[in-house]
PDB file of C-alpha atoms (C1' of nucleotides) in Angstrom:
ATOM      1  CA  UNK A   6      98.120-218.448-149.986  1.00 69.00           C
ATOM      2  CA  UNK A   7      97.951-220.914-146.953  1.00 77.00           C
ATOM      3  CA  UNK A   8      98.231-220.941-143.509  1.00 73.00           C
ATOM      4  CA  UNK A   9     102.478-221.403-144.052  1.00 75.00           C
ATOM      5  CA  UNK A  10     102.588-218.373-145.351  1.00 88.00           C
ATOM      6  CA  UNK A  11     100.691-216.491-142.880  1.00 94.00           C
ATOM      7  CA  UNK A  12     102.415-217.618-140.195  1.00 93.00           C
ATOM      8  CA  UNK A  13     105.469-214.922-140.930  1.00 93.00           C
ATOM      9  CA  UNK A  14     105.202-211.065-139.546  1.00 92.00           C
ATOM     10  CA  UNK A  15     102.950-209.127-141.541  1.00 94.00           C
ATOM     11  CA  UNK A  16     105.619-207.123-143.273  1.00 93.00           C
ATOM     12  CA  UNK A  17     106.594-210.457-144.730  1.00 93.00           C
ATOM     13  CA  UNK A  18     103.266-211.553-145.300  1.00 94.00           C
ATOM     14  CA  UNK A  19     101.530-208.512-146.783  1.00 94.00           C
ATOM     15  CA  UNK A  20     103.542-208.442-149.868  1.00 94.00           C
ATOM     16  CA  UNK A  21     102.503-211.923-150.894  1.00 94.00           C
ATOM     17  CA  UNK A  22      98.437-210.890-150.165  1.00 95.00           C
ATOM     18  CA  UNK A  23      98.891-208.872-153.018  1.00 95.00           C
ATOM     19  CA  UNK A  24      96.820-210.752-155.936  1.00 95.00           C
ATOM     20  CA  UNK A  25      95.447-212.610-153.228  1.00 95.00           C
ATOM     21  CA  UNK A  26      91.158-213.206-153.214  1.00 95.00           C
ATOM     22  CA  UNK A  27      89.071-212.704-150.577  1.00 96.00           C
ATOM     23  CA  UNK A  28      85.374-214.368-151.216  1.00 95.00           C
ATOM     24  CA  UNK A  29      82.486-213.298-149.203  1.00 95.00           C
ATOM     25  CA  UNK A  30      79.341-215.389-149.432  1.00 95.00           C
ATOM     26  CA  UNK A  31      75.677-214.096-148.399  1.00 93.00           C
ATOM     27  CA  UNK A  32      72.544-214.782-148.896  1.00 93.00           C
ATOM     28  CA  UNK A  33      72.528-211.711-151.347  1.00 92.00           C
ATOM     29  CA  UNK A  34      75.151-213.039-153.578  1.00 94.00           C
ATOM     30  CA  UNK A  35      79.168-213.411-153.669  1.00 96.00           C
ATOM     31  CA  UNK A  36      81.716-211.252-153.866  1.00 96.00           C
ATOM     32  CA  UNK A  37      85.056-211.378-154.486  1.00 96.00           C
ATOM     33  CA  UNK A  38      87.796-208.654-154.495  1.00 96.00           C
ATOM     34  CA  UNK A  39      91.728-209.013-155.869  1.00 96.00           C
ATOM     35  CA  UNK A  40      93.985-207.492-152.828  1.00 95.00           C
ATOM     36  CA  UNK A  41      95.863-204.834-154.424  1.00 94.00           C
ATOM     37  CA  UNK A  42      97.237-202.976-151.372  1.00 93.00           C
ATOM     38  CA  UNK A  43      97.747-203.893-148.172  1.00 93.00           C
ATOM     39  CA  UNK A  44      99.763-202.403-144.939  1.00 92.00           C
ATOM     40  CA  UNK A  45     101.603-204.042-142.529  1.00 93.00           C
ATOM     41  CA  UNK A  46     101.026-203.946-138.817  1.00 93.00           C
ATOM     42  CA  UNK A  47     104.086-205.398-137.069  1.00 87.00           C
ATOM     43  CA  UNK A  48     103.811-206.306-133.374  1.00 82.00           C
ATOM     44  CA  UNK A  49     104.109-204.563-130.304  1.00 87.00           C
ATOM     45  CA  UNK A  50     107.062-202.631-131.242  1.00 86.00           C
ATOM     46  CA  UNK A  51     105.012-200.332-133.679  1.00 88.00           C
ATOM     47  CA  UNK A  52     103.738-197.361-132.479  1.00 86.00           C
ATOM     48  CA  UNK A  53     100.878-197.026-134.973  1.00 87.00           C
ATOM     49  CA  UNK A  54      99.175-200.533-134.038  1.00 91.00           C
ATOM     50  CA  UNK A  55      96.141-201.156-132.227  1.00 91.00           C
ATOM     51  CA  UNK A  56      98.831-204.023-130.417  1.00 91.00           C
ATOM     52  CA  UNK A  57     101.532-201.372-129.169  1.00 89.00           C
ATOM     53  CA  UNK A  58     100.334-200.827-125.859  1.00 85.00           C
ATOM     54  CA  UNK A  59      99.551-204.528-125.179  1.00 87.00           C
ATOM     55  CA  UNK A  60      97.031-207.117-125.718  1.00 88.00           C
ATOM     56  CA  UNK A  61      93.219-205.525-124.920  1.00 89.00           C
ATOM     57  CA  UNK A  62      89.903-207.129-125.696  1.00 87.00           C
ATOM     58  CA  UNK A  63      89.423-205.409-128.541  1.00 90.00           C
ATOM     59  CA  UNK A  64      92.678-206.255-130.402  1.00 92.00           C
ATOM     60  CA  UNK A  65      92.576-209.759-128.591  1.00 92.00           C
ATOM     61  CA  UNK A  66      92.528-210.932-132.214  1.00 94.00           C
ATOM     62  CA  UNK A  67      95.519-209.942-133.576  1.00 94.00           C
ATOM     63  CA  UNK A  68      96.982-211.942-130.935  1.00 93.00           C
ATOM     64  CA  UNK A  69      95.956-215.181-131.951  1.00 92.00           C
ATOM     65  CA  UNK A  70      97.042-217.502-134.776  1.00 93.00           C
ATOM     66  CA  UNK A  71      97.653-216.710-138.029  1.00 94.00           C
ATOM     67  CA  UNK A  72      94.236-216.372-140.923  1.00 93.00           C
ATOM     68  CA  UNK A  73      91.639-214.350-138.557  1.00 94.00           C
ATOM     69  CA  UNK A  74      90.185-211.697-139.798  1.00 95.00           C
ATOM     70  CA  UNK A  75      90.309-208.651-137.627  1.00 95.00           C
ATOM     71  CA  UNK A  76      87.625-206.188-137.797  1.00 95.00           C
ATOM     72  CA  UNK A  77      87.141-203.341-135.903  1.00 93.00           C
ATOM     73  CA  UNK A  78      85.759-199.993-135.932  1.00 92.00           C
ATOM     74  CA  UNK A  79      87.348-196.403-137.535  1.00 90.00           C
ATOM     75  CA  UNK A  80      86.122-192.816-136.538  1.00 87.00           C
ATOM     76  CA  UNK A  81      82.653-194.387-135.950  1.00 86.00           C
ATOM     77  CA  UNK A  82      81.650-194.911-139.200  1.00 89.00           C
ATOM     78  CA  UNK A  83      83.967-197.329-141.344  1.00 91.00           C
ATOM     79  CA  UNK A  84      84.982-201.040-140.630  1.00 94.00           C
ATOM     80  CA  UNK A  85      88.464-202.059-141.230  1.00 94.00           C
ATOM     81  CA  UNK A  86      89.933-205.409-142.027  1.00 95.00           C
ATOM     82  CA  UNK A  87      93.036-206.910-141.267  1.00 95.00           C
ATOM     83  CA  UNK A  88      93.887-210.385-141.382  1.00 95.00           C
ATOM     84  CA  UNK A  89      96.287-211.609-138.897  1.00 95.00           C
ATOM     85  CA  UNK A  90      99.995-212.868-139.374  1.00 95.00           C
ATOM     86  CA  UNK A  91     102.142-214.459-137.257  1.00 91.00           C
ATOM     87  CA  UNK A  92     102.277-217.104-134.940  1.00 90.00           C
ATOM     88  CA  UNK A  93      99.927-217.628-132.270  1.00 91.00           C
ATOM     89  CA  UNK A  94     100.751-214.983-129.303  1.00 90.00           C
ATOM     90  CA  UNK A  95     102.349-212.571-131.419  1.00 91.00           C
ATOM     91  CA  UNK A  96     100.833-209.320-132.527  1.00 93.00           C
ATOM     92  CA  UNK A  97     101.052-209.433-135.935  1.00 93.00           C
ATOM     93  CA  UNK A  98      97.971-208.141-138.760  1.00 95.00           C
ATOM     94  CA  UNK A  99      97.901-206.945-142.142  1.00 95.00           C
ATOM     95  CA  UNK A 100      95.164-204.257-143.125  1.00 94.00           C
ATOM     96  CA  UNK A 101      93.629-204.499-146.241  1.00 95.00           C
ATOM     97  CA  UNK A 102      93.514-201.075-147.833  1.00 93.00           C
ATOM     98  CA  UNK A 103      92.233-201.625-151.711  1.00 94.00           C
ATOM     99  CA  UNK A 104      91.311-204.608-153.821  1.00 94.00           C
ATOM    100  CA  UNK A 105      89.937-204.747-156.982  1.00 94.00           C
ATOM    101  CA  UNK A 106      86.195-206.582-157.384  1.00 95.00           C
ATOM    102  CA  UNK A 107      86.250-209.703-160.246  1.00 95.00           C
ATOM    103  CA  UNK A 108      82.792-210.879-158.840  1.00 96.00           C
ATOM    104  CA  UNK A 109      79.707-209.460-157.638  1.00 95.00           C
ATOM    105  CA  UNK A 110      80.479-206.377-158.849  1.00 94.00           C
ATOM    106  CA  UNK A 111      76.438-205.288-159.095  1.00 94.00           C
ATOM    107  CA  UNK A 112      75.928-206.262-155.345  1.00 94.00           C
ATOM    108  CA  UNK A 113      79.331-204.523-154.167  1.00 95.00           C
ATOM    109  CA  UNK A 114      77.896-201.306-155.849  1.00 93.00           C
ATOM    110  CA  UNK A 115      74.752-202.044-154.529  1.00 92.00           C
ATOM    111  CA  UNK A 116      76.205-201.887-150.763  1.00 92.00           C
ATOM    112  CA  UNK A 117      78.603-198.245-151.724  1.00 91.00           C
ATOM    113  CA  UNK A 118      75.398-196.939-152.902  1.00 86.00           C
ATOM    114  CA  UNK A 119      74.468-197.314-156.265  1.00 81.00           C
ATOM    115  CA  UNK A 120      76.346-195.175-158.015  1.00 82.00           C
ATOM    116  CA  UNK A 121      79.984-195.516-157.510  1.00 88.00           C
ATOM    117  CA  UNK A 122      82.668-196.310-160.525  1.00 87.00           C
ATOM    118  CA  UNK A 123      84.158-199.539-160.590  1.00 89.00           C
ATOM    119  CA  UNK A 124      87.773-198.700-159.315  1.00 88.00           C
ATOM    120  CA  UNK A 125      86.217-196.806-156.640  1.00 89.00           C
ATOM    121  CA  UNK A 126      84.301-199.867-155.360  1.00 93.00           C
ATOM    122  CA  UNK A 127      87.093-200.878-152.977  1.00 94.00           C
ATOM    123  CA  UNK A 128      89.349-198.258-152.453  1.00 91.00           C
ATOM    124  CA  UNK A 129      90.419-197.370-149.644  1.00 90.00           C
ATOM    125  CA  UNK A 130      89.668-199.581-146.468  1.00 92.00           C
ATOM    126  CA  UNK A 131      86.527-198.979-145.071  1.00 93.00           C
ATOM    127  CA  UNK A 132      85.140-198.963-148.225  1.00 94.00           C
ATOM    128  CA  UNK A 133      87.207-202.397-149.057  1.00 95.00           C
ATOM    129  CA  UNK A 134      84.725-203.655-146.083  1.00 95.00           C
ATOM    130  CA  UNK A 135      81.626-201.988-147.377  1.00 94.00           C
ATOM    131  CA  UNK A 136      81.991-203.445-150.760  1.00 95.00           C
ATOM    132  CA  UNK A 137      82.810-206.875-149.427  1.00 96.00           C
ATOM    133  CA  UNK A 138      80.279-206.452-146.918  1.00 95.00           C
ATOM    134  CA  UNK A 139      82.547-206.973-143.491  1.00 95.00           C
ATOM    135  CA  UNK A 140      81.323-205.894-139.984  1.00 93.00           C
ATOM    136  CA  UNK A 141      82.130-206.322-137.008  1.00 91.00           C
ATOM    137  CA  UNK A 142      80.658-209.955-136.718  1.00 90.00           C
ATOM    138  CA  UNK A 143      83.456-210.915-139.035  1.00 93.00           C
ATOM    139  CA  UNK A 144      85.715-210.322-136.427  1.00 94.00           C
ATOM    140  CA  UNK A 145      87.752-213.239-135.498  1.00 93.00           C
ATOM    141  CA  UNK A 146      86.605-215.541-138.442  1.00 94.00           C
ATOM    142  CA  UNK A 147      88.758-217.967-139.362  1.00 93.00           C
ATOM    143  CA  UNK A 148      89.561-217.197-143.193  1.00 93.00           C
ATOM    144  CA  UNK A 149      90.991-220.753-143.845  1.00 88.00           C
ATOM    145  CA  UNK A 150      88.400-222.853-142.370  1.00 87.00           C
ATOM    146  CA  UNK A 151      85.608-222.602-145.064  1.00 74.00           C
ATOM    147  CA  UNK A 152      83.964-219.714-143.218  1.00 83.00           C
ATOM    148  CA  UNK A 153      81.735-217.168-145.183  1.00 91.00           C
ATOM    149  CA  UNK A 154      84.780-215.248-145.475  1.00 94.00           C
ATOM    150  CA  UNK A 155      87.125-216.921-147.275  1.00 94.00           C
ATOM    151  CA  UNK A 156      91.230-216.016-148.219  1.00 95.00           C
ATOM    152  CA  UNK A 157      92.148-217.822-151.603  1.00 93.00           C
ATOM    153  CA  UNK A 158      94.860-217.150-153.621  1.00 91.00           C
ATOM    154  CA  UNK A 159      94.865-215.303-157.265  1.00 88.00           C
ATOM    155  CA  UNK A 160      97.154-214.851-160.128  1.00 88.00           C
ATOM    156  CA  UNK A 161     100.776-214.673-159.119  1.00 89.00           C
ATOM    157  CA  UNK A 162     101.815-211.145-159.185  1.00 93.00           C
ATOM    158  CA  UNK A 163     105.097-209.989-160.997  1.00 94.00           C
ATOM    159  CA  UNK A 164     107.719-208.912-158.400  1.00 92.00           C
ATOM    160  CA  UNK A 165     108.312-205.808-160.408  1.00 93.00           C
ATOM    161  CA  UNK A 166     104.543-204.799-159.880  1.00 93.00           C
ATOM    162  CA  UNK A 167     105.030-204.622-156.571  1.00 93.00           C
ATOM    163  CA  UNK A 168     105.618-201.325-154.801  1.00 89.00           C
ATOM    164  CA  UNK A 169     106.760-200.319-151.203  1.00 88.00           C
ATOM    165  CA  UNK A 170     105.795-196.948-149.664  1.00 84.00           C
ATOM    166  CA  UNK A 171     105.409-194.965-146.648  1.00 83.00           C
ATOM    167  CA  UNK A 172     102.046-196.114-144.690  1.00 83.00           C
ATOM    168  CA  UNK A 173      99.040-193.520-145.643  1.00 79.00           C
ATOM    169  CA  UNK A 174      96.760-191.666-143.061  1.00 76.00           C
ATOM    170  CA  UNK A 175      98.303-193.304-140.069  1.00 81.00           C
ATOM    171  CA  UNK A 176      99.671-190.410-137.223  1.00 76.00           C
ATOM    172  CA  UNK A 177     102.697-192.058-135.806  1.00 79.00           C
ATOM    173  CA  UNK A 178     105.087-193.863-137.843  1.00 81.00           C
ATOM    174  CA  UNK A 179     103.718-192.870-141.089  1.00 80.00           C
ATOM    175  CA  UNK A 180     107.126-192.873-142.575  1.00 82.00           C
ATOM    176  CA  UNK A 181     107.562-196.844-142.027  1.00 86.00           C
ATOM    177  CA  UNK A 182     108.093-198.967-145.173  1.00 86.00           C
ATOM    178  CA  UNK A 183     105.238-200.829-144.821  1.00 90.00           C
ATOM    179  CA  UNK A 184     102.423-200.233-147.220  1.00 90.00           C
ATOM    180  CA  UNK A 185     102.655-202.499-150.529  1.00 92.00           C
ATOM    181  CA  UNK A 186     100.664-201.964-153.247  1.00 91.00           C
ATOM    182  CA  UNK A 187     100.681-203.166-157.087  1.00 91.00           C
ATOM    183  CA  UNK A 188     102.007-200.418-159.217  1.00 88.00           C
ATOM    184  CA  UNK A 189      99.865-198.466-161.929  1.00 82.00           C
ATOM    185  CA  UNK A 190      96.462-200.108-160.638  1.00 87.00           C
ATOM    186  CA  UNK A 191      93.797-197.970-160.810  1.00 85.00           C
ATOM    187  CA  UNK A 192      92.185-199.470-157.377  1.00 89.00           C
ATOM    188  CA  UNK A 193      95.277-198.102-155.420  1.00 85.00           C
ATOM    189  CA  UNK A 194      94.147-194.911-153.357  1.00 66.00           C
ATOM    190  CA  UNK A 195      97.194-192.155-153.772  1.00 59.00           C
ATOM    191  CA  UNK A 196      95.917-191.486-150.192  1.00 51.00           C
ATOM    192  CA  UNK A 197      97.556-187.942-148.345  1.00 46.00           C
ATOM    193  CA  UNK A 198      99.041-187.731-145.158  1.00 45.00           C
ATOM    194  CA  UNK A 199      96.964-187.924-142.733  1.00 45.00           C
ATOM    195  CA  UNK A 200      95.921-184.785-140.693  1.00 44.00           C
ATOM    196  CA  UNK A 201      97.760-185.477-137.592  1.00 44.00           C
ATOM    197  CA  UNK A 202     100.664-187.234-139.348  1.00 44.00           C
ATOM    198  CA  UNK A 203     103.881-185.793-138.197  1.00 44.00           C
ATOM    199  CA  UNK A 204     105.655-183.574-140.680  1.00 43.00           C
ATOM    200  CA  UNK A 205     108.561-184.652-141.899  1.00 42.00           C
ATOM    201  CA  UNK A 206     111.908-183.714-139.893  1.00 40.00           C
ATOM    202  CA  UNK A 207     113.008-180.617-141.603  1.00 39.00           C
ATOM    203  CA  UNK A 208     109.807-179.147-142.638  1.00 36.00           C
TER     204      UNK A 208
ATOM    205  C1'  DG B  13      83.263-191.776-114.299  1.00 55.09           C
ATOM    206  C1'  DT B  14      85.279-188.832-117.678  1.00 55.09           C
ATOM    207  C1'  DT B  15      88.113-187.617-121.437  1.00 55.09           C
ATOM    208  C1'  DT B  16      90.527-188.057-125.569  1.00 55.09           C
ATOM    209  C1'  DG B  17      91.962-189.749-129.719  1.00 55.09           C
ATOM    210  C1'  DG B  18      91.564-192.597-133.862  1.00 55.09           C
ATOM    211  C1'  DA B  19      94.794-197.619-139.380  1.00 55.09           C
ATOM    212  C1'  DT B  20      88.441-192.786-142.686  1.00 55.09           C
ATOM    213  C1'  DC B  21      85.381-190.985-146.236  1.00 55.09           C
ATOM    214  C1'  DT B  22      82.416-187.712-148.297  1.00 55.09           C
ATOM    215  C1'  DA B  23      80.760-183.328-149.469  1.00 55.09           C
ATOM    216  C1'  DC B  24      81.135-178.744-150.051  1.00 55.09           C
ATOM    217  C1'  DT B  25      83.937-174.387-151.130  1.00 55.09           C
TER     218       DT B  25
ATOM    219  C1'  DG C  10      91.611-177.760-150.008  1.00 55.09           C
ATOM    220  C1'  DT C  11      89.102-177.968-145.913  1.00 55.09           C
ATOM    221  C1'  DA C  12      85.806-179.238-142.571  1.00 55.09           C
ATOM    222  C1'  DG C  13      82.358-182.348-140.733  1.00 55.09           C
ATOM    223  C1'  DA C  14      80.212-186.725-139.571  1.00 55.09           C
ATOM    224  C1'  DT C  15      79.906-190.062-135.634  1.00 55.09           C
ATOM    225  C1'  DC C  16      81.094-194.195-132.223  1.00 55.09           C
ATOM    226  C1'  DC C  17      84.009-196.980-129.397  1.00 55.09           C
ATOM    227  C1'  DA C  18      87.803-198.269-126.543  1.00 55.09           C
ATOM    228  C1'  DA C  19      91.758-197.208-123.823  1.00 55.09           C
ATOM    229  C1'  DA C  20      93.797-194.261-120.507  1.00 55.09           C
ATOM    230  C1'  DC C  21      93.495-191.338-116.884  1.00 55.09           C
ATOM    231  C1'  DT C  22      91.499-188.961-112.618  1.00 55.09           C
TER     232       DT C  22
END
DNA sequence: GTTTGGATCTACT
DNA sequence: GTAGATCCAAACT
């Protein structure tokens, strides 16, 4: 993964962060987690994005150029990550949803509480963050310039692995194609609908 | 200044 | 399966 290839909108982008590593470095230790689903965040045009009603200080980030993470803040309580896509002005982010830990496993369990089963570390996204240990002062690091946070890339990941889906527990535009994931891996969240997802036309 | 809604997760029934 | 926890930012009056 390089800065090339994250300079594409995130629906291009997010199926090629699949396999990719992201590294965090503490005092505590290191840990690194395998991407294994991600969802794409395209622009202005998309209703569901922080970016659809225009740049704001919060998503200020997702504005900029291409490998900054984007952190921000979900129902009080969880962190999500996203790193950005696109060139420099346009909207573009891909959230990180699941991931797989392949180092630092003990300290990733230590941070989700002890007692948590290894596929579970980083499933779903704001316990991706927990288990990585992002908050908000990660937001706007720059992944690709030897940060604490770093973006590397893994083991190339068979095409046929990779899956396409409706986006999960977003309530407008649920029903995009936008959500990649690797097939079969046990990290992958089989996430419902959200609450105050739309039902489908029909229902 | 006030209100409302949100890209979630966990626990309990 | 369902409800609750819990904080911030954007939009509106």
């Amino acid at each position: 993964m390089n800065v090339g290839n994250l300079a594409h909108p995130a629906e291009e982008v997010a199926p090629k962060l699949l396999g990719a590593i992201l590294t965090h470095e503490t005092p505590e230790g290191t840990v690194s987690i395998t991407i294994t689903e991600t969802e794409a965040y395209s622009g202005t045009a998309d209703p569901a994005s922080h970016a659809y009603r225009g740049r704001t200080p919060r998503n200020a980030v997702m504005f900029g150029p291409a490998g900054h993470l984007y952190v921000y803040r979900s129902h009080g309580l969880h962190w999500c990550a996203n790193i950005v896509t696109g060139a420099d002005g346009i909207a573009s982010a891909v959230l990180i949803r699941a991931g797989r830990v392949i180092e630092g496993e003990d300290l990733a369990r230590k941070r989700r509480g002890g007692t948590v089963e290894s596929p579970r570390l980083a499933r779903g996204p704001g316990n991706f963050c927990q288990a990585l240990g992002i908050t908000a002062e990660h937001n706007g690091t720059d992944l690709l310039t030897g940060a604490s946070v770093t973006l590397s890339e893994g083991e190339p990941v068979p095409a046929a692995l990779i899956r396409v889906g409706p986006r999960v527990g977003v309530s407008r535009a649920h029903d995009w194609q936008h959500r990649f994931y690797l097939a079969g891996d046990p990290t992958v969240s089989a996430y419902r609908l959200s609450p105050r997802a739309q039902p489908p036309a029909g229902a």
